[in-house]
Coordinates of C-alpha atoms in Angstrom, one line a residue:
X1 CA -53.2 -154.6 76.2
X2 CA -50.4 -154.0 78.6
X3 CA -48.2 -157.0 79.4
X4 CA -48.4 -158.3 82.9
X5 CA -45.5 -159.7 84.9
X6 CA -46.5 -163.4 84.9
X7 CA -43.8 -164.1 82.3
X8 CA -41.0 -163.1 84.7
X9 CA -39.1 -165.5 86.9
X10 CA -40.3 -163.6 90.0
X11 CA -42.6 -160.6 90.4
X12 CA -40.3 -157.6 89.7
X13 CA -42.3 -155.5 92.1
X14 CA -40.9 -157.4 95.1
X15 CA -37.4 -156.7 96.4
X16 CA -36.5 -160.4 95.8
X17 CA -37.8 -160.2 92.2
X18 CA -35.9 -157.0 91.5
X19 CA -32.6 -158.5 92.9
X20 CA -33.0 -161.7 91.0
X21 CA -33.8 -160.0 87.7
X22 CA -30.8 -157.6 88.2
X23 CA -28.5 -160.6 88.6
X24 CA -29.9 -162.3 85.5
X25 CA -29.5 -159.1 83.6
X26 CA -25.9 -158.8 84.7
X27 CA -25.2 -162.3 83.5
X28 CA -26.8 -161.6 80.2
X29 CA -24.8 -158.4 79.9
X30 CA -21.5 -160.3 80.5
X31 CA -22.6 -163.0 78.0
X32 CA -23.4 -160.3 75.4
X33 CA -19.9 -158.8 75.7
X34 CA -18.4 -162.3 75.4
X35 CA -20.3 -163.0 72.2
X36 CA -19.4 -159.6 70.7
X37 CA -15.7 -160.3 71.5
X38 CA -16.1 -163.7 69.8
X39 CA -17.3 -161.7 66.8
X40 CA -20.8 -163.1 66.6
X41 CA -23.1 -160.9 64.5
X42 CA -23.5 -157.7 66.4
X43 CA -27.1 -157.0 65.6
X44 CA -28.2 -160.5 66.4
X45 CA -26.4 -160.6 69.7
X46 CA -27.9 -157.2 70.9
X47 CA -31.4 -158.1 69.6
X48 CA -31.5 -161.5 71.4
X49 CA -30.0 -160.1 74.6
X50 CA -32.6 -157.3 74.7
X51 CA -35.5 -159.6 74.0
X52 CA -34.4 -162.2 76.6
X53 CA -34.0 -159.5 79.3
X54 CA -37.4 -158.0 78.5
X55 CA -39.0 -161.5 78.6
X56 CA -37.4 -162.3 82.0
X57 CA -38.9 -159.0 83.2
X58 CA -42.3 -160.1 81.9
X59 CA -42.5 -157.4 79.2
X60 CA -41.3 -159.0 75.9
X61 CA -43.4 -156.7 73.8
X62 CA -41.5 -153.7 75.1
X63 CA -38.5 -154.4 72.8
X64 CA -40.7 -154.5 69.7
X65 CA -41.9 -151.0 70.5
X66 CA -38.3 -149.9 70.8
X67 CA -37.5 -151.7 67.5
X68 CA -40.2 -149.9 65.6
X69 CA -39.5 -146.6 67.3
X70 CA -35.9 -146.6 66.0
X71 CA -36.9 -147.8 62.5
X72 CA -38.6 -144.5 61.9
X73 CA -36.7 -142.2 64.3
X74 CA -36.8 -138.9 62.5
X75 CA -33.8 -137.4 64.2
X76 CA -31.5 -140.3 63.1
X77 CA -32.7 -142.0 60.0
X78 CA -32.8 -139.1 57.4
X79 CA -29.3 -137.5 58.2
X80 CA -27.5 -140.9 58.5
X81 CA -29.0 -142.3 55.3
X82 CA -28.4 -139.1 53.3
X83 CA -24.8 -138.9 54.6
X84 CA -24.0 -142.5 53.4
X85 CA -25.8 -141.8 50.1
X86 CA -23.6 -138.7 49.7
X87 CA -20.4 -140.8 50.4
X88 CA -21.4 -143.2 47.7
X89 CA -21.9 -140.4 45.2
X90 CA -18.5 -139.0 46.1
X91 CA -17.0 -142.4 45.2
X92 CA -18.9 -142.8 42.0
X93 CA -18.0 -139.3 40.8
X94 CA -14.4 -139.8 42.0
X95 CA -14.5 -136.5 43.9
X96 CA -13.0 -138.5 46.8
X97 CA -10.0 -139.4 44.7
X98 CA -9.3 -135.9 43.7
X99 CA -9.6 -134.8 47.3
X100 CA -7.0 -137.4 48.3
X101 CA -4.7 -136.4 45.5
X102 CA -5.1 -132.7 46.4
X103 CA -4.2 -133.0 50.1
X104 CA -1.5 -135.7 49.5
X105 CA 0.5 -133.8 46.9
X106 CA 2.0 -131.1 49.2
X107 CA 3.3 -133.5 51.9
X108 CA 5.3 -135.5 49.3
X109 CA 7.7 -132.5 49.1
X110 CA 8.7 -132.4 52.8
X111 CA 10.2 -135.7 53.8
X112 CA 10.6 -135.0 57.5
X113 CA 6.9 -134.4 57.9
X114 CA 5.9 -137.6 56.0
X115 CA 4.6 -139.5 59.1
X116 CA 2.7 -136.7 60.9
X117 CA 1.6 -135.4 57.5
X118 CA 0.1 -138.7 56.5
X119 CA -1.9 -138.8 59.8
X120 CA -3.2 -135.3 59.2
X121 CA -4.0 -135.9 55.5
X122 CA -5.9 -139.1 56.4
X123 CA -7.9 -137.3 59.0
X124 CA -8.8 -134.5 56.6
X125 CA -9.9 -137.1 54.0
X126 CA -11.8 -139.1 56.6
X127 CA -13.6 -135.9 57.6
X128 CA -15.1 -135.8 54.2
X129 CA -15.3 -139.5 53.2
X130 CA -16.4 -140.7 56.7
X131 CA -15.9 -144.5 56.3
X132 CA -12.6 -145.5 58.0
X133 CA -12.3 -148.5 55.7
X134 CA -13.1 -146.4 52.6
X135 CA -10.6 -143.8 53.7
X136 CA -7.9 -146.4 54.3
X137 CA -8.4 -147.8 50.9
X138 CA -8.4 -144.4 49.1
X139 CA -5.6 -142.7 51.1
X140 CA -3.5 -145.8 51.7
X141 CA -3.3 -146.6 48.0
X142 CA -1.4 -143.3 47.6
X143 CA 0.3 -142.6 50.9
X144 CA 1.6 -146.0 51.9
X145 CA 3.7 -146.4 48.7
X146 CA 4.9 -142.8 49.0
X147 CA 6.0 -143.4 52.6
X148 CA 7.7 -146.7 51.8
X149 CA 9.5 -145.2 48.8
X150 CA 10.8 -142.5 51.2
X151 CA 12.3 -145.2 53.4
X152 CA 9.5 -145.5 56.0
X153 CA 9.1 -149.1 57.0
X154 CA 5.8 -150.9 56.0
X155 CA 4.4 -151.2 59.6
X156 CA 5.1 -147.5 60.2
X157 CA 3.5 -146.5 56.9
X158 CA 0.4 -148.5 57.6
X159 CA 0.2 -147.2 61.1
X160 CA 0.4 -143.6 59.9
X161 CA -2.6 -144.0 57.7
X162 CA -4.6 -145.9 60.3
X163 CA -3.9 -143.3 62.9
X164 CA -5.9 -140.7 61.1
X165 CA -9.1 -142.6 60.5
X166 CA -11.2 -140.8 63.2
X167 CA -11.4 -137.4 61.5
X168 CA -15.0 -138.3 60.5
X169 CA -16.1 -137.6 64.1
X170 CA -16.1 -133.9 63.1
X171 CA -18.5 -134.5 60.2
X172 CA -22.1 -133.5 61.0
X173 CA -23.2 -136.6 59.1
X174 CA -21.4 -138.9 61.5
X175 CA -24.1 -141.2 63.0
X176 CA -22.6 -140.9 66.5
X177 CA -22.8 -137.1 66.5
X178 CA -26.3 -137.3 65.2
X179 CA -27.3 -139.7 67.9
X180 CA -25.6 -137.8 70.8
X181 CA -27.3 -134.6 69.6
X182 CA -30.7 -136.4 69.6
X183 CA -30.3 -137.8 73.1
X184 CA -29.1 -134.4 74.4
X185 CA -31.9 -132.6 72.5
X186 CA -29.3 -130.4 70.8
X187 CA -28.2 -129.4 67.4
X188 CA -25.8 -131.8 65.6
X189 CA -23.2 -129.0 65.4
X190 CA -23.3 -128.8 69.2
X191 CA -22.3 -132.5 69.3
X192 CA -19.5 -131.9 66.7
X193 CA -18.2 -128.9 68.7
X194 CA -18.2 -130.9 71.9
X195 CA -16.1 -133.8 70.5
X196 CA -13.9 -131.4 68.6
X197 CA -11.2 -130.8 71.3
X198 CA -10.8 -134.5 72.0
X199 CA -10.5 -135.3 68.3
X200 CA -7.9 -132.6 67.6
X201 CA -6.0 -133.6 70.7
X202 CA -6.1 -137.2 69.5
X203 CA -4.7 -136.2 66.1
X204 CA -1.9 -134.2 67.6
X205 CA -1.0 -137.0 70.1
X206 CA -1.0 -139.6 67.3
X207 CA 1.2 -137.5 65.1
X208 CA 3.8 -136.8 67.9
X209 CA 3.7 -140.3 69.3
X210 CA 4.1 -142.2 66.1
X211 CA 6.8 -139.8 64.9
X212 CA 8.8 -140.6 68.1
X213 CA 8.1 -144.3 67.9
X214 CA 9.2 -144.5 64.2
X215 CA 12.4 -142.6 65.1
X216 CA 13.2 -144.8 68.1
X217 CA 12.6 -148.0 66.1
X218 CA 14.7 -146.6 63.2
X219 CA 11.8 -147.1 60.8
X220 CA 12.2 -143.7 59.2
X221 CA 14.9 -144.8 56.7
X222 CA 17.9 -144.3 59.0
X223 CA 18.4 -148.0 59.8
X224 CA 17.4 -151.5 58.8
X225 CA 14.3 -151.7 61.1
X226 CA 11.7 -154.2 60.1
X227 CA 12.1 -156.0 56.8
X228 CA 10.0 -154.4 54.1
X229 CA 8.0 -157.5 53.3
X230 CA 6.9 -155.9 50.0
X231 CA 8.2 -153.7 47.3
X232 CA 6.4 -150.3 47.0
X233 CA 5.4 -149.1 43.6
X234 CA 5.9 -145.4 42.9
X235 CA 2.7 -143.4 42.8
X236 CA 2.2 -140.7 40.3
X237 CA -0.6 -138.3 41.0
X238 CA -2.6 -137.4 37.9
X239 CA -4.0 -134.0 37.0
X240 CA -6.2 -132.8 39.9
X241 CA -9.6 -131.3 39.4
X242 CA -9.6 -128.9 42.3
X243 CA -13.3 -128.1 41.8
X244 CA -14.2 -131.8 42.3
X245 CA -11.7 -132.1 45.2
X246 CA -13.5 -129.5 47.2
X247 CA -17.0 -131.0 46.7
X248 CA -16.7 -133.5 49.7
X249 CA -16.5 -130.6 52.0
X250 CA -19.7 -128.8 50.7
X251 CA -22.2 -130.2 53.3
X252 CA -19.7 -129.5 56.1
X253 CA -19.2 -125.9 55.0
X254 CA -22.9 -125.3 54.5
X255 CA -23.7 -126.6 58.0
X256 CA -20.8 -124.6 59.6
X257 CA -21.9 -121.3 57.9
X258 CA -25.5 -122.0 59.0
X259 CA -24.8 -122.9 62.6
X260 CA -22.5 -119.9 63.0
X261 CA -25.2 -117.6 61.6
X262 CA -22.7 -116.4 59.0
X263 CA -25.2 -117.4 56.3
X264 CA -28.6 -117.8 58.0
X265 CA -30.1 -119.4 54.9
X266 CA -27.7 -122.4 55.5
X267 CA -29.1 -123.1 58.9
X268 CA -30.7 -126.3 57.5
X269 CA -31.0 -130.0 58.6
X270 CA -27.9 -132.1 57.9
X271 CA -29.9 -134.2 55.4
X272 CA -30.6 -131.2 53.3
X273 CA -26.9 -130.3 53.2
X274 CA -26.0 -133.8 52.2
X275 CA -28.4 -133.8 49.3
X276 CA -27.1 -130.4 48.1
X277 CA -23.7 -132.0 48.2
X278 CA -24.9 -134.8 46.0
X279 CA -26.2 -132.4 43.4
X280 CA -23.0 -130.4 43.6
X281 CA -20.9 -133.6 43.2
X282 CA -22.9 -134.7 40.1
X283 CA -22.5 -131.3 38.4
X284 CA -18.8 -131.1 39.3
X285 CA -18.1 -134.4 37.8
X286 CA -19.6 -133.2 34.5
X287 CA -16.4 -131.2 34.0
X288 CA -14.7 -134.5 33.1
X289 CA -17.6 -136.9 32.4
X290 CA -20.3 -136.5 29.8
X291 CA -23.7 -136.3 31.6
X292 CA -25.1 -139.3 29.7
X293 CA -28.3 -141.1 30.7
X294 CA -26.2 -144.1 31.9
X295 CA -23.9 -141.9 34.0
X296 CA -26.7 -140.0 35.7
X297 CA -28.5 -143.3 36.4
X298 CA -25.4 -144.7 38.0
X299 CA -25.2 -141.7 40.3
X300 CA -28.8 -142.0 41.2
X301 CA -28.6 -145.7 41.9
X302 CA -25.4 -145.1 43.9
X303 CA -27.1 -142.6 46.2
X304 CA -30.0 -144.9 47.0
X305 CA -27.6 -147.9 47.3
X306 CA -25.7 -145.9 49.9
X307 CA -28.9 -145.1 51.8
X308 CA -29.8 -148.8 51.8
X309 CA -26.3 -149.7 53.1
X310 CA -26.6 -147.1 55.8
X311 CA -29.9 -148.5 56.9
X312 CA -28.7 -152.1 57.1
X313 CA -25.3 -151.4 58.7
X314 CA -25.7 -148.2 60.8
X315 CA -29.4 -147.9 61.5
X316 CA -29.5 -151.7 62.0
X317 CA -27.0 -151.4 64.9
X318 CA -28.9 -148.4 66.3
X319 CA -32.1 -150.5 66.3
X320 CA -30.5 -153.5 67.9
X321 CA -28.8 -151.2 70.5
X322 CA -32.2 -149.7 71.3
X323 CA -33.7 -153.1 71.9
X324 CA -30.7 -154.0 74.1
X325 CA -31.1 -150.8 76.1
X326 CA -34.8 -151.5 76.5
X327 CA -34.1 -154.9 77.8
X328 CA -31.6 -153.5 80.3
X329 CA -34.2 -151.0 81.4
X330 CA -37.1 -153.5 81.8
X331 CA -35.0 -156.0 83.7
X332 CA -34.0 -153.2 86.1
X333 CA -30.3 -153.4 85.5
X334 CA -29.9 -149.8 84.5
X335 CA -31.6 -148.6 87.6
X336 CA -29.5 -150.8 89.8
X337 CA -26.2 -149.8 88.2
X338 CA -27.2 -146.1 88.3
X339 CA -28.0 -146.3 92.0
X340 CA -24.8 -148.2 92.7
X341 CA -22.6 -145.7 90.8
X342 CA -24.2 -142.5 92.2
X343 CA -21.4 -140.9 94.3
X344 CA -18.7 -142.4 92.1
X345 CA -18.8 -139.8 89.3
X346 CA -15.1 -140.0 88.5
X347 CA -15.3 -143.7 87.9
X348 CA -18.4 -143.3 85.7
X349 CA -16.7 -140.6 83.7
X350 CA -13.6 -142.8 83.0
X351 CA -15.8 -145.8 82.2
X352 CA -17.7 -143.7 79.7
X353 CA -14.6 -143.5 77.6
X354 CA -12.7 -146.7 78.5
X355 CA -15.7 -149.0 78.3
X356 CA -16.3 -148.4 74.6
X357 CA -12.5 -148.1 74.1
X358 CA -11.8 -151.6 75.4
X359 CA -14.7 -153.2 73.6
X360 CA -13.8 -151.5 70.3
X361 CA -10.3 -153.0 70.5
X362 CA -11.7 -156.4 71.1
X363 CA -14.5 -156.2 68.5
X364 CA -12.7 -154.1 65.9
X365 CA -15.6 -151.6 65.6
X366 CA -16.4 -148.6 67.8
X367 CA -20.1 -148.6 66.6
X368 CA -21.7 -151.3 68.7
X369 CA -20.1 -150.4 72.0
X370 CA -20.6 -146.7 71.6
X371 CA -24.2 -146.8 70.4
X372 CA -25.2 -149.4 73.0
X373 CA -23.6 -147.2 75.8
X374 CA -25.3 -144.1 74.5
X375 CA -28.7 -145.7 74.3
X376 CA -28.5 -147.2 77.8
X377 CA -26.4 -144.8 79.9
X378 CA -26.1 -141.3 78.3
X379 CA -29.8 -140.4 78.9
X380 CA -29.0 -140.6 82.6
X381 CA -25.9 -138.4 82.3
X382 CA -27.1 -135.7 84.7
X383 CA -27.3 -138.1 87.6
X384 CA -23.5 -138.5 87.3
X385 CA -22.8 -134.8 87.1
X386 CA -22.3 -134.7 83.3
X387 CA -24.3 -133.3 80.4
X388 CA -25.6 -135.8 77.8
X389 CA -23.6 -134.0 75.2
X390 CA -20.3 -134.5 77.0
X391 CA -21.0 -138.1 78.2
X392 CA -22.1 -139.1 74.7
X393 CA -19.1 -137.5 73.1
X394 CA -16.8 -139.1 75.6
X395 CA -18.2 -142.5 74.7
X396 CA -17.8 -141.6 71.0
X397 CA -14.2 -140.6 71.5
X398 CA -13.4 -143.8 73.4
X399 CA -15.0 -145.9 70.7
X400 CA -13.1 -144.4 67.8
X401 CA -9.7 -144.3 69.7
X402 CA -10.2 -148.0 70.6
X403 CA -11.0 -148.9 67.0
X404 CA -8.0 -147.0 65.7
X405 CA -5.6 -149.4 67.6
X406 CA -7.6 -152.6 67.0
X407 CA -5.9 -155.2 64.8
X408 CA -9.4 -156.5 64.0
X409 CA -10.7 -153.3 62.5
X410 CA -11.3 -153.5 58.7
X411 CA -9.3 -150.3 58.2
X412 CA -6.3 -151.8 60.0
X413 CA -6.6 -155.0 57.8
X414 CA -6.7 -152.9 54.7
X415 CA -3.7 -150.8 55.7
X416 CA -1.7 -153.8 56.7
X417 CA -2.5 -155.6 53.4
X418 CA -1.4 -152.6 51.3
X419 CA 1.9 -152.3 53.3
X420 CA 2.5 -156.1 53.4
X421 CA 2.6 -156.2 57.2
X422 CA 0.5 -157.6 60.1
X423 CA -2.3 -155.7 61.7
X424 CA -0.7 -156.4 65.1
X425 CA 2.2 -154.3 64.0
X426 CA -0.2 -151.4 63.6
X427 CA -1.6 -152.0 67.0
X428 CA 1.8 -151.9 68.6
X429 CA 2.7 -148.6 67.1
X430 CA -0.7 -146.8 67.6
X431 CA -1.6 -148.2 71.0
X432 CA 0.4 -145.6 73.1
X433 CA -1.1 -142.7 71.3
X434 CA -4.7 -144.0 71.5
X435 CA -4.4 -144.8 75.3
X436 CA -3.0 -141.3 75.9
X437 CA -5.7 -139.7 73.7
X438 CA -8.4 -141.5 75.6
X439 CA -7.0 -140.2 78.9
X440 CA -6.9 -136.8 77.4
X441 CA -10.5 -137.1 76.2
X442 CA -11.6 -137.9 79.8
X443 CA -9.7 -134.9 81.1
X444 CA -11.1 -132.6 78.4
X445 CA -14.7 -133.7 78.4
X446 CA -15.3 -134.9 82.0

């Protein structure tokens, strides 16, 4: 039975009721942002805010429908879960380690390119590994000591690794690409291709900016600069299994060849490509590990553990963001804001990037802000003269650029810990590049 409006403070059908509900919704929105900045549990905050707004509008049951819809959303759940399962298998089989060793080895021979090289290497590894924190741990363990042994100061070394942790935006298994593609009713490779120019621009800007900053601060070994704070241990790269090192790119290559019609048989859903990658990773690891019952069981459990982690962490935020967006819709705030901003397209385009950018800095994660924005605003992109693909990708770019300069991001904390410095030192060095990169993203995508 459809819920009536008797639960609302005022009948939302009247002008007074609409106005009051909109003000209440705005107050709840501000409180939501405040609580997220204060680092309250993201999913809890979004769920509660969405439910309260829907209740004020007299339609509390609407959020439960949104909750259930996202729980089984075919366009999001399979690819995201399989991508995280694949990432876990890469870690168990140590294919990710061989990848890091393979791409790190050449840059150690050219000292003058150490800083920009570290950024590019991290971005390449993050493209395959996806997790920013996981990439920081895997890459940082090798590159940070290498950079410090070459005379690069700790804060600069940590900043270089952190600055490359948004390469995963070009992976078809990235949840933001999948979500944007679903909203835009497009192929996931369309979302990847849309965010590609902004991502590449960000990597170039980060490499140039940090190289200049390190030079100006004399942190490249020419002067005293910042005190080390720690003693780096020399890193020796073991024998590389190049077959295993290439496995993390298998799903990406399959999807690229399929989307470009080079190999029509590879034009398959991302989830299929991820599962093919899992099988390839298992067989590749048999070149160094006996395929015993225990080992194969570990791989299988790891795959499903990764899927469970993805559902709790990533799908959980998507569900909560859907509830929040439904609350905004029911209380009328989306309609009011949309009508208010029509005619101010340039402001909306900038806000699409800098809204998630600023919140990502304050929260330390680009997920909550980006997903919530894309749930609530991106479906209405055409009203503001943008395609859903471009607006969603712009929010995605703003989110990962903001997170890359946030001292609260887990990846920043990991990098700082390995280098023996403070996350704020990473923020100081990466902030100029990330601000410029966000402006560039607005220019490129808007």
